[in-house]
Short mmCIF file of C-alpha atoms in Angstrom, two decimals:
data_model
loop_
_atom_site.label_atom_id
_atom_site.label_comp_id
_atom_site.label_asym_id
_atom_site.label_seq_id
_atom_site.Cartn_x
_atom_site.Cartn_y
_atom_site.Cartn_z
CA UNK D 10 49.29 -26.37 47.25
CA UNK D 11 46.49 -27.92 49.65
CA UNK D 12 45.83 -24.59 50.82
CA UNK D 13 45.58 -23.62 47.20
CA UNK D 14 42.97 -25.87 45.94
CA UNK D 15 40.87 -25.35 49.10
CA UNK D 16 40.41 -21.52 47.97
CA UNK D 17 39.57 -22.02 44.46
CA UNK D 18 37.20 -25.48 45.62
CA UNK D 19 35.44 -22.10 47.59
CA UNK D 20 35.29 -19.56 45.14
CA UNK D 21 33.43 -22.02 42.86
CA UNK D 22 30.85 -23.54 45.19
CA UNK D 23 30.37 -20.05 45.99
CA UNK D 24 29.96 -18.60 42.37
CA UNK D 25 27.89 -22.04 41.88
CA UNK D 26 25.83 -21.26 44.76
CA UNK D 27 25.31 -17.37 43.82
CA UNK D 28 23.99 -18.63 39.89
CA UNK D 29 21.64 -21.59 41.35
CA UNK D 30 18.69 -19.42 42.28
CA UNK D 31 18.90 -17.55 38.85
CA UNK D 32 19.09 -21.24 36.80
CA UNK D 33 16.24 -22.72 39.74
CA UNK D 34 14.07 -19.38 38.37
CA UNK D 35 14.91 -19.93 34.55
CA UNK D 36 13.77 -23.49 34.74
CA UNK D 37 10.56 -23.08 36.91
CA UNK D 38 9.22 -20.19 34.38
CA UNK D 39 10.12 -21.90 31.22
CA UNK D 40 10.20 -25.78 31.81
CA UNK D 41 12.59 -28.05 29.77
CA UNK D 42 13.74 -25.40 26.99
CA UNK D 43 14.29 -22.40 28.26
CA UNK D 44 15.66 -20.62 25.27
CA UNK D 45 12.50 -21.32 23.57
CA UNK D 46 9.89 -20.47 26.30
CA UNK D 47 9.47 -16.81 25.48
CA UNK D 48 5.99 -15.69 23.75
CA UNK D 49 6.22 -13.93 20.47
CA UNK D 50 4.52 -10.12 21.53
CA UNK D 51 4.17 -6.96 19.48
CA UNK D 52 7.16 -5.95 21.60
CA UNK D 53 9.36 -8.21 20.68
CA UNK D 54 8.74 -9.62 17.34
CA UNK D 55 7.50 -8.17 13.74
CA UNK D 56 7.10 -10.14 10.69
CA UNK D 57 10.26 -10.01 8.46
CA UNK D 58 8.36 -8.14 5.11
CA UNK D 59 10.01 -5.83 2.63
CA UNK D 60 6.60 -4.27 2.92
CA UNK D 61 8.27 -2.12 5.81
CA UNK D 62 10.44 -0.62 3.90
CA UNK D 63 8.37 1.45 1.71
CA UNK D 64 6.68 2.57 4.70
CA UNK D 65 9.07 3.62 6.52
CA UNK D 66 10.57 5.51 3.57
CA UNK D 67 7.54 7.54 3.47
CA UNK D 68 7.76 9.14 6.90
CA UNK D 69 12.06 9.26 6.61
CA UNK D 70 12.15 10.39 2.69
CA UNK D 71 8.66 11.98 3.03
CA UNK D 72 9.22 14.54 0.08
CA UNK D 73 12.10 12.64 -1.59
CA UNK D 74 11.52 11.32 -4.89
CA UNK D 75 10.29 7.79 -4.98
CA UNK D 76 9.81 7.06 -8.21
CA UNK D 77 10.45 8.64 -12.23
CA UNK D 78 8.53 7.50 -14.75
CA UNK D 79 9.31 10.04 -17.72
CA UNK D 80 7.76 13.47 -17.27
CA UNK D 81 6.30 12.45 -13.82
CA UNK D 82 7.56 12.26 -10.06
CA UNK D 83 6.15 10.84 -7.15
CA UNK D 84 7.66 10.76 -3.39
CA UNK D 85 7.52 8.30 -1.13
CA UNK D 86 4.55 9.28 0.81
CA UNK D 87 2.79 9.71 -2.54
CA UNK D 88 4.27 6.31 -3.33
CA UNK D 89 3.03 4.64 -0.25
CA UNK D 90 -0.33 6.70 -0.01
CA UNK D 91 -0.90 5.07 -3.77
CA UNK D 92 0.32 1.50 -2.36
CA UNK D 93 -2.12 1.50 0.46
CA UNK D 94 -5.00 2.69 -1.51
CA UNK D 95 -4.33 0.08 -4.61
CA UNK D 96 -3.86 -2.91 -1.36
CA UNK D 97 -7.24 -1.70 0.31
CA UNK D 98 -9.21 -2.04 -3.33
CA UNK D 99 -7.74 -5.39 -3.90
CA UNK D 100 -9.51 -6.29 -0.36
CA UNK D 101 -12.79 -4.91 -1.63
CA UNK D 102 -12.07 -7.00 -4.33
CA UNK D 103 -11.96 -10.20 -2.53
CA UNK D 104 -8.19 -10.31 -2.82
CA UNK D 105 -6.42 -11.72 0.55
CA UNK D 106 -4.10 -14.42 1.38
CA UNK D 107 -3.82 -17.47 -0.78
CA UNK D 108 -4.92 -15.26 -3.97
CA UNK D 109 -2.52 -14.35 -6.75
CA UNK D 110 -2.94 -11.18 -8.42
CA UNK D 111 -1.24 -11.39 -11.77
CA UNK D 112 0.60 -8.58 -13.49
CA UNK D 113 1.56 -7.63 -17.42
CA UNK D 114 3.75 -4.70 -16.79
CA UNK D 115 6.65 -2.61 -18.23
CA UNK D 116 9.19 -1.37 -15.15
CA UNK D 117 6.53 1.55 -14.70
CA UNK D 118 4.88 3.82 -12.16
CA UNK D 119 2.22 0.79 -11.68
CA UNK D 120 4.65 -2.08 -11.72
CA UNK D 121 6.51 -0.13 -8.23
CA UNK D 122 2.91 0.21 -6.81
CA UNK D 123 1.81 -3.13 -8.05
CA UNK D 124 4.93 -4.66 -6.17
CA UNK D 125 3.72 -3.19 -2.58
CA UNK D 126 0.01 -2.85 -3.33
CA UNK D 127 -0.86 -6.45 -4.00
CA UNK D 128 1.08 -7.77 -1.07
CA UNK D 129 -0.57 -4.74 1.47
CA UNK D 130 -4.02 -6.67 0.77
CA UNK D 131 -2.63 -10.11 1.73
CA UNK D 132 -2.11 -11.25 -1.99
CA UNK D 133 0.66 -12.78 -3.62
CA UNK D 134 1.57 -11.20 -7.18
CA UNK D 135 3.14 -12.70 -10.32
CA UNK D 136 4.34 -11.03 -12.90
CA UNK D 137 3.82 -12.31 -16.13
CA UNK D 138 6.86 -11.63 -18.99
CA UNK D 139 5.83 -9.19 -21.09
CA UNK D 140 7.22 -11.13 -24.22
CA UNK D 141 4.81 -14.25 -23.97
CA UNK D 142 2.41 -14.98 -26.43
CA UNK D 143 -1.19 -15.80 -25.68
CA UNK D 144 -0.85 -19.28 -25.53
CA UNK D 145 1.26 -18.96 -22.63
CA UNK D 146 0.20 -16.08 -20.70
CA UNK D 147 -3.00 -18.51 -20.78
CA UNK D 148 -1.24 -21.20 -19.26
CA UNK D 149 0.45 -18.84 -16.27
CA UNK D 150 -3.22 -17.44 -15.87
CA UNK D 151 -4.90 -21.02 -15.27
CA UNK D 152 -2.22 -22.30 -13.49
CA UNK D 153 -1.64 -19.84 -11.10
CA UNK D 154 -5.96 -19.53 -10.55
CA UNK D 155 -5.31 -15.54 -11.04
CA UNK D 156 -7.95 -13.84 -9.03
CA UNK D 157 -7.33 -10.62 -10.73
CA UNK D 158 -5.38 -9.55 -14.08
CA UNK D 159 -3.80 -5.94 -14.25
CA UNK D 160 -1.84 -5.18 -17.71
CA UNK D 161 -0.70 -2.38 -19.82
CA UNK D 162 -2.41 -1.00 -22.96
CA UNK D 163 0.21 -2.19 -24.66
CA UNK D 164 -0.25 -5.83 -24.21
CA UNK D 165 -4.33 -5.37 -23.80
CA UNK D 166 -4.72 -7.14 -27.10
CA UNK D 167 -2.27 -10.26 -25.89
CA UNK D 168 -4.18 -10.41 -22.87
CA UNK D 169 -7.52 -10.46 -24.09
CA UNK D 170 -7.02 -13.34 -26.68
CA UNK D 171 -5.43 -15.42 -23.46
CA UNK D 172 -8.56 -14.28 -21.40
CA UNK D 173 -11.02 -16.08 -24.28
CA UNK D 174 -9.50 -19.31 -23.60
CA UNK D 175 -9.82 -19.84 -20.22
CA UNK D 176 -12.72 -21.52 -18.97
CA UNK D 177 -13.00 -18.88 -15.74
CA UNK D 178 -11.26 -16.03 -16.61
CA UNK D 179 -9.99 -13.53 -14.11
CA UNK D 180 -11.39 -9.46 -14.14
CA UNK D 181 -8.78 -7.43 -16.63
CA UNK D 182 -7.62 -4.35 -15.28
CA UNK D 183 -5.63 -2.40 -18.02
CA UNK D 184 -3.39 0.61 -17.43
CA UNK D 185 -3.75 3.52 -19.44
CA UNK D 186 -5.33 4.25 -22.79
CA UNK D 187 -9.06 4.13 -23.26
CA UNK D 188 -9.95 1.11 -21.27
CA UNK D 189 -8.02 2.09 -18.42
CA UNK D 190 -9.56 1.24 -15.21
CA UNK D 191 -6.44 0.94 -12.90
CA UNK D 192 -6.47 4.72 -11.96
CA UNK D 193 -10.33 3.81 -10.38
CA UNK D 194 -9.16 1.00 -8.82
CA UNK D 195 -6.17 3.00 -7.27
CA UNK D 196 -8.75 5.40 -6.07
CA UNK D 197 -11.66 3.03 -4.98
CA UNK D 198 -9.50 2.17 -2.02
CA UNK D 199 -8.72 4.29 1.14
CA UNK D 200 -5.11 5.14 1.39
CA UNK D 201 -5.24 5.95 5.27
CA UNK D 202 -6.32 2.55 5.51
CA UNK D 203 -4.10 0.10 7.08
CA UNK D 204 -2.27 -2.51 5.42
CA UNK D 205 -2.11 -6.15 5.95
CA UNK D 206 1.39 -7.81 7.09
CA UNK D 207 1.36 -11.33 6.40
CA UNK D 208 0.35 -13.58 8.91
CA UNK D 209 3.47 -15.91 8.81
CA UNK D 210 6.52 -14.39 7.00
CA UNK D 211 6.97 -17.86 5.07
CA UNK D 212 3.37 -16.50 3.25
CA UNK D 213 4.50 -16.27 -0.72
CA UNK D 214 5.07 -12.83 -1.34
CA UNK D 215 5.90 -13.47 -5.59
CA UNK D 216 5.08 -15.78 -7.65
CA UNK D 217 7.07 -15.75 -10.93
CA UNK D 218 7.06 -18.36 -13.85
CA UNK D 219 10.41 -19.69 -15.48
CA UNK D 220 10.76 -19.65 -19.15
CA UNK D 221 11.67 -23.00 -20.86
CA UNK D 222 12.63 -23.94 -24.58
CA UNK D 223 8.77 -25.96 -24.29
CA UNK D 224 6.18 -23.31 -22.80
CA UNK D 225 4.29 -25.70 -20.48
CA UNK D 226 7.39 -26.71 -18.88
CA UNK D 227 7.66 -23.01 -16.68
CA UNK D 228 7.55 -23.84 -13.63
CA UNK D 229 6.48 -21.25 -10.44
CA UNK D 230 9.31 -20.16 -8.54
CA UNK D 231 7.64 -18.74 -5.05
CA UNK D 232 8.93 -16.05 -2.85
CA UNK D 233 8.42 -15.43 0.60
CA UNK D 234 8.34 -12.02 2.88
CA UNK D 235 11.37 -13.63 4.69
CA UNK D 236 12.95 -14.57 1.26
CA UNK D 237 13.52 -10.96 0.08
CA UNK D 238 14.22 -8.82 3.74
CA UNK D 239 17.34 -11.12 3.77
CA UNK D 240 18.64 -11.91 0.20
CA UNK D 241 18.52 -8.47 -0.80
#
């Protein structure tokens, strides 16, 4: 039994020994926390942003279709190319981070770009409900300090009578009919151009307004580029 002991006391002052230069090393390179000593490189870590997705779907789906919007059909690298152009005219714009780009769309062609587009130039977009009146798209307009307003045709009228209450409006942007100016917007901005991943991926991605039974009482609910890579 003495004899026993003796061997395994060896074995693990040897194994002990062996592992002491390798935990000596660890500690001189990375002080008193180790585990947390390692720099963040473009190697090693990439923002968490559902902005990644679309992009790579446009070099894995290239040709695939993206998105149908009644008669018409885009792929993804149409999709993307579109996304990139509308998030490098929202820079030109003055749009970056901290800005919220509001939106007043139906589940459209634009609403898909509008959801990638914004966020590519560093913005944060809301989406106003297409069902609120004036009053209230007002209030959601103010309160979020809108930098820039993009809505359909079909709620142009809405919008405008919200936009002649507010003290500093934001620019309107509608989407089709005869005041349409989204299509030059689209195509003011370079679509080879590179997009802009958030700096942090706690930056607010969405910004979206409850609905109560009082209309001052909605409240923002913010999400995040982290928020949406891992609830989805």
């Amino acid at each position: 039994m003495a004899r026993l002991l003796t061997t395994c006391d060896a074995m693990i002052a040897t194994r002990l020994a062996r592992a002491a230069p390798m935990r000596a090393a660890i500690r001189l390179l990375s002080g008193e926390r180790p585990v947390n000593s390692f720099p963040k490189t473009a190697a090693n870590y990439r923002e968490l942003t559902p902005l990644s997705y679309v992009e790579r779907a446009a070099v894995v789906f290239d040709d695939s279709p993206a998105v149908v919007d009644g008669g018409a059909t885009r792929t993804w690298a149409e999709t993307f190319a579109r996304c990139c152009g509308l998030g490098d005219a929202l820079r030109r714009e003055g749009c970056g981070r901290g800005d919220v780009v509001q939106c007043m769309l139906d589940n459209t062609t634009e609403m898909v770009e509008a959801q990638q587009g914004v966020a590519m130039s560093g913005a944060t977009l809301g989406s106003v409900n297409t069902r609120l009146d004036a009053a209230t798209v007002a209030y959601v307009l103010e309160h979020s300090d809108a930098r820039l307003f993009i809505a359909d045709e079909r709620y142009e009228a809405t919008c405008r009578e919200a936009l002649a209450t507010l003290e500093n409006p934001p620019p309107l942007v509608v989407v089709g009919g005869r005041a349409d100016g989204y299509e030059a917007l689209v195509e003011s901005g370079d679509a080879a151009a590179p997009w802009t991943p958030p700096e942090d991926e706690w930056d607010a991605l969405a910004l979206n307004y409850t609905s109560g039974t009082v209309w001052k009482s909605n409240l923002p609910v913010s999400y995040t580029h982290l928020t949406l890579p891992t609830k989805a």
